[in-house]
mmCIF file of C-alpha atoms in Angstrom:
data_model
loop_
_atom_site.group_PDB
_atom_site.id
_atom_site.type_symbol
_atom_site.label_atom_id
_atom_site.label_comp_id
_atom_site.label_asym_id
_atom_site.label_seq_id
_atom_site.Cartn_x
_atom_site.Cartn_y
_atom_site.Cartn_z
ATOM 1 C CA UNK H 1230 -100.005 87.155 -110.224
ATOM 2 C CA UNK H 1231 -97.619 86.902 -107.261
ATOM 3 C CA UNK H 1232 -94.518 86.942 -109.651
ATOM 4 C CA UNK H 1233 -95.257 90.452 -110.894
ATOM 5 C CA UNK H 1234 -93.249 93.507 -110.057
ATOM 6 C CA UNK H 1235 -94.417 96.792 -109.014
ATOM 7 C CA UNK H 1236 -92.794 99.377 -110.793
ATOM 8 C CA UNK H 1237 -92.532 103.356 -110.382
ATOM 9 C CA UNK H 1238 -91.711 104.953 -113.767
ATOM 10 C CA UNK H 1239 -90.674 108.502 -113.820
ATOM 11 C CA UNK H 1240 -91.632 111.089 -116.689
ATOM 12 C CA UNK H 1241 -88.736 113.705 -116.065
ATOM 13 C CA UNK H 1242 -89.694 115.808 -118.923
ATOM 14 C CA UNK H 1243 -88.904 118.883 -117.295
ATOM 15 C CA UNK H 1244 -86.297 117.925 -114.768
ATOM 16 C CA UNK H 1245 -86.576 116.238 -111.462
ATOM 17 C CA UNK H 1246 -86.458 117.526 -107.663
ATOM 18 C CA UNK H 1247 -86.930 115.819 -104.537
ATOM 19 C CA UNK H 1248 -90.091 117.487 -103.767
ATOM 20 C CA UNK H 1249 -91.549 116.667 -107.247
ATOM 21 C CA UNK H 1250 -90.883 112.940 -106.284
ATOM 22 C CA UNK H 1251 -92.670 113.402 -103.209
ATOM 23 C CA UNK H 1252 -95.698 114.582 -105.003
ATOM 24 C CA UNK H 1253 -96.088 112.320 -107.477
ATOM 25 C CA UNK H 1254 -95.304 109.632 -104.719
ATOM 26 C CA UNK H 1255 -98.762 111.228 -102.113
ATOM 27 C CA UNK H 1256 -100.556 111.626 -106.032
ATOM 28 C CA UNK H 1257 -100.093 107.753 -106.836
ATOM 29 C CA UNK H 1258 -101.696 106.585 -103.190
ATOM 30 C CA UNK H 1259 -99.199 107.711 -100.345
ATOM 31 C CA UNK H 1260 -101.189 108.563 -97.865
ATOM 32 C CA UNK H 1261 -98.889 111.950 -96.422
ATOM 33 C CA UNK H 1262 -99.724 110.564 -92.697
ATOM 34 C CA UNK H 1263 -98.171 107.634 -93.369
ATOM 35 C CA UNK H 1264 -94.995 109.443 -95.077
ATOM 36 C CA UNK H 1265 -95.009 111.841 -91.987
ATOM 37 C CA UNK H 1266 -95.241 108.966 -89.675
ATOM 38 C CA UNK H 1267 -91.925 107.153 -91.412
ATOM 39 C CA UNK H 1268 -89.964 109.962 -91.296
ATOM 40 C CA UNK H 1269 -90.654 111.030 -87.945
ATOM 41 C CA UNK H 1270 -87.224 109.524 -86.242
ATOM 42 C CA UNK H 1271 -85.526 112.165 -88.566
ATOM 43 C CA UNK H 1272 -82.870 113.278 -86.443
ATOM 44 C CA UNK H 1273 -83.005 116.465 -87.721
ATOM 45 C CA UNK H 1274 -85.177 118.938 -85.514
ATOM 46 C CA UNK H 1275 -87.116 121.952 -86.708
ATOM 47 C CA UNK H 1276 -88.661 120.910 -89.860
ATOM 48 C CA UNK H 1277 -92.349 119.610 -91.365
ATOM 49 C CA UNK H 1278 -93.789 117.969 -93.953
ATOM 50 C CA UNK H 1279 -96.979 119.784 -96.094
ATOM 51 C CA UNK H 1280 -98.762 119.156 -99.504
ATOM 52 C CA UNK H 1281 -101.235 121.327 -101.317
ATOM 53 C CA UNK H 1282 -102.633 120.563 -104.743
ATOM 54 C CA UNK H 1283 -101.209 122.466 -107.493
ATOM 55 C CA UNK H 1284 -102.126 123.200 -111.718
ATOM 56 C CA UNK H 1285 -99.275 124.084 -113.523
ATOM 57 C CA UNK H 1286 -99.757 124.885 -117.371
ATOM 58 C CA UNK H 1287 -102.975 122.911 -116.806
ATOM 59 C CA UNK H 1288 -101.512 119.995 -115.134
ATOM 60 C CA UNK H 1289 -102.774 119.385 -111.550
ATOM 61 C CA UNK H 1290 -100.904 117.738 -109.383
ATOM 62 C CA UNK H 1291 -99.551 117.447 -105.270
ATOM 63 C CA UNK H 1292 -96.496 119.242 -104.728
ATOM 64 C CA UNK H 1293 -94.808 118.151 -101.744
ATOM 65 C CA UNK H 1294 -93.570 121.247 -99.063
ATOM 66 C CA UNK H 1295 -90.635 120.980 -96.515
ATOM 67 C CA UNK H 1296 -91.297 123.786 -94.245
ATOM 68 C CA UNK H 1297 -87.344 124.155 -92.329
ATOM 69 C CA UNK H 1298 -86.954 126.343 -89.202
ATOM 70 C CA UNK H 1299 -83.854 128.771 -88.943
ATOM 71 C CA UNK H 1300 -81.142 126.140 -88.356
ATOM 72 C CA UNK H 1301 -82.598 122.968 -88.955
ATOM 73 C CA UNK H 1302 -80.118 120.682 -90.688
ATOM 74 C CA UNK H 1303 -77.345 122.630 -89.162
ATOM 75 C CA UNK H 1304 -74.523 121.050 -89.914
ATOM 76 C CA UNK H 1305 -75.741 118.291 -92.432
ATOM 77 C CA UNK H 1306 -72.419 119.389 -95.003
ATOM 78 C CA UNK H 1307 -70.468 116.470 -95.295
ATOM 79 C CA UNK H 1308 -71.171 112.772 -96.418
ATOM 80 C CA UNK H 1309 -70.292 111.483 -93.441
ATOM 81 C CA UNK H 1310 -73.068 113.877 -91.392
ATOM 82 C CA UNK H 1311 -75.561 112.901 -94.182
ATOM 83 C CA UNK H 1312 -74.647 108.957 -93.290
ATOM 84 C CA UNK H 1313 -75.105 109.871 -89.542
ATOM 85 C CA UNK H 1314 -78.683 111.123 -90.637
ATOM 86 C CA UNK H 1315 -79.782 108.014 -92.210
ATOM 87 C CA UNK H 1316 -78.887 105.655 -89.895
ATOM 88 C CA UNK H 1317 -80.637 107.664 -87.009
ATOM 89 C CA UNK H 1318 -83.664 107.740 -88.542
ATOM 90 C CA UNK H 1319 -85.372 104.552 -87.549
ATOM 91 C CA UNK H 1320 -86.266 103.511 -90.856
ATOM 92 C CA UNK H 1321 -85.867 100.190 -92.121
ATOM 93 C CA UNK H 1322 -82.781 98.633 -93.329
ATOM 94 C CA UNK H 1323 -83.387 98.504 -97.144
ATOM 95 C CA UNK H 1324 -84.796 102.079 -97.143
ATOM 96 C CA UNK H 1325 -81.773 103.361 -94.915
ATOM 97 C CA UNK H 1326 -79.459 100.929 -97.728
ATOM 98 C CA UNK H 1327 -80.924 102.910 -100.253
ATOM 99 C CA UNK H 1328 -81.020 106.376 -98.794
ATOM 100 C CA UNK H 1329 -77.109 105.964 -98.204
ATOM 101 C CA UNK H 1330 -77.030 104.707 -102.211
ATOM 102 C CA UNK H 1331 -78.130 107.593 -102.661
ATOM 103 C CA UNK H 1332 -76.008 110.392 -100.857
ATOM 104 C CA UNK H 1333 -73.201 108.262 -101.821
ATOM 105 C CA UNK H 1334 -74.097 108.606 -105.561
ATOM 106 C CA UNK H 1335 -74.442 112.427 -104.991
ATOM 107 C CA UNK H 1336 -71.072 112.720 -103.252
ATOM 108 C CA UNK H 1337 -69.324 111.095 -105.693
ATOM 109 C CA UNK H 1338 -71.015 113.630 -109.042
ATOM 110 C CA UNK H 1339 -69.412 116.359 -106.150
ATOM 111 C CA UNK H 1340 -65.874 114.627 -105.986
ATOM 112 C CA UNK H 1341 -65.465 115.008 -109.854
ATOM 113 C CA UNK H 1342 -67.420 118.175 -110.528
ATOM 114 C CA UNK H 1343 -65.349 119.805 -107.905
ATOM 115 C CA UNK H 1344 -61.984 118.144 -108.132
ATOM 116 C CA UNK H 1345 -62.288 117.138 -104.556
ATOM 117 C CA UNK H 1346 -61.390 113.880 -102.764
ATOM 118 C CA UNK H 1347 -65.123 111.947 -101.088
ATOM 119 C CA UNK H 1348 -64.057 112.766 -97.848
ATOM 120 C CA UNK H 1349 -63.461 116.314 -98.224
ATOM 121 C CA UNK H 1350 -67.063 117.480 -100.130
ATOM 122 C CA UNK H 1351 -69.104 119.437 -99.193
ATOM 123 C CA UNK H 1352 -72.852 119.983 -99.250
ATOM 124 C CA UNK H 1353 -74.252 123.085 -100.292
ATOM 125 C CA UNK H 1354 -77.623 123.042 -101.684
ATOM 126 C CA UNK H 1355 -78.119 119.433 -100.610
ATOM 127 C CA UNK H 1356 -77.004 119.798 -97.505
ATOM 128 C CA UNK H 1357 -79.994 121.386 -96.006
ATOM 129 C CA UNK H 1358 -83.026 119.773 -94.245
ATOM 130 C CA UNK H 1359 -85.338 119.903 -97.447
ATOM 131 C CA UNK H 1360 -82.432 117.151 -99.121
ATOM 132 C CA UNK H 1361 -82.553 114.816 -96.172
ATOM 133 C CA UNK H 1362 -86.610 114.683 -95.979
ATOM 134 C CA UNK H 1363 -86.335 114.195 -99.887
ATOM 135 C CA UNK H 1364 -84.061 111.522 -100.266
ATOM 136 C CA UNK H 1365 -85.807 109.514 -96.798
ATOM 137 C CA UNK H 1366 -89.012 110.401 -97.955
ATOM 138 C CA UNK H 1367 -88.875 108.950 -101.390
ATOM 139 C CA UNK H 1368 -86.722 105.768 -100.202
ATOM 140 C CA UNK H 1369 -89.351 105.260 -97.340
ATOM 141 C CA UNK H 1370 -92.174 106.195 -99.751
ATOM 142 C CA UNK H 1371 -91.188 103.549 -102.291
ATOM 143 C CA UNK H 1372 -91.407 101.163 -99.776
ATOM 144 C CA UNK H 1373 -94.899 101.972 -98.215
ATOM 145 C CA UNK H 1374 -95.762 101.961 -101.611
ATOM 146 C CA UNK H 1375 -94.742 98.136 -102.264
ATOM 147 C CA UNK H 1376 -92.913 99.426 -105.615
ATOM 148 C CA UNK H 1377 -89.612 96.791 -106.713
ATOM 149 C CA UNK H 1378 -87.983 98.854 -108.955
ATOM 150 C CA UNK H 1379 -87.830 102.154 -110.185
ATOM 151 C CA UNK H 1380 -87.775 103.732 -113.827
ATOM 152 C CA UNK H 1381 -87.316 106.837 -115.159
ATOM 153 C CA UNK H 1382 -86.841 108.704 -118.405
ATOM 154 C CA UNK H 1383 -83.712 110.741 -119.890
ATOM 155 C CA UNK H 1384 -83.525 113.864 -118.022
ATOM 156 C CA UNK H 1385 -83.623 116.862 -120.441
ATOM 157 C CA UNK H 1386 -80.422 118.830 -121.471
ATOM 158 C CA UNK H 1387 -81.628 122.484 -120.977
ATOM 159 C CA UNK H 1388 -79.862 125.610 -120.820
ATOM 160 C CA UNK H 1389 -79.248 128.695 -118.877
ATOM 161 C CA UNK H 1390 -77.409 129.107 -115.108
ATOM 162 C CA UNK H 1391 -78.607 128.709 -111.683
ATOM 163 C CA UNK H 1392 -76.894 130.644 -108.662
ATOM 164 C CA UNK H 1393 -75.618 128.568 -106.040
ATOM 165 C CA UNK H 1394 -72.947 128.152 -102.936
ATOM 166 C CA UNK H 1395 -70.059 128.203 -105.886
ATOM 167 C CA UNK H 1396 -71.499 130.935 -108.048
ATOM 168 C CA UNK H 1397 -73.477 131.088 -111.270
#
């Protein structure tokens, strides 16, 4: 039926990460060629894409690798770098639209978490080369995929710390 939407829905049961995107992205029919091939006018240097088959807790699935050189991304801290990425890559101009959507969304949970005006965050853990490969990936994967919309569940409300640029 040509009126019908294809839609991606997302079991986040225990969290979500770019590279688990990626997976389940290659696991419902990406082929990872054609993934590699869309990202290639990344203009980030240094960096490839791999995927290996996984079981976890007797779950098998892909699990999506970004293999970064010493230095690649260099540089990617700011919003305004990230933006620079995006629009260098060569992709198309809805997956570039939404790749921005997205920085822009994470910026702006950094403004308030931190206290800090847009213009002034800075990217720690997203700012590396693995983020940027992520975020172009899935936007470009989407699209090779034909999906219209994307779904997801609640993302769980766990516990514990995590060590990062700003401490524990």
């Amino acid at each position: 039926c040509p009126t019908m939407k294809k839609i991606a829905c997302f079991e986040c049961f225990s969290g979500v990460r770019g590279d688990m995107i990626l997976g389940a992205l290659l696991d419902a029919g990406l082929p990872l060629e054609g993934l590699r091939s869309a990202l290639r006018g990344v203009p980030v240097k240094g960096w490839r894409l791999e995927a290996r088959r996984v079981k976890r807790g007797g779950i098998a699935g892909t699990k999506a690798l970004v293999r970064a050189g010493a230095g690649a991304g260099k540089g990617l801290h700011g919003l305004g770098e990230m933006l620079r990425a995006v629009r260098g890559s060569g992709l198309p101009e809805g997956v570039a639209r939404a790749a921005e959507r997205a920085f822009r969304l994470i910026a702006r949970a950094e403004s308030r978490v931190h206290g800090a005006r847009l213009a002034r965050v800075h990217f720690h853990e997203i700012g590396a080369v693995d983020s940027i490969v992520d975020v172009l990936g899935a936007c470009a994967g989407l699209r090779l995929l034909g999906v219209d919309e994307v779904r997801s569940s609640a993302l769980p409300w766990n516990g514990g710390s995590v060590a990062c640029a700003h401490g524990v």
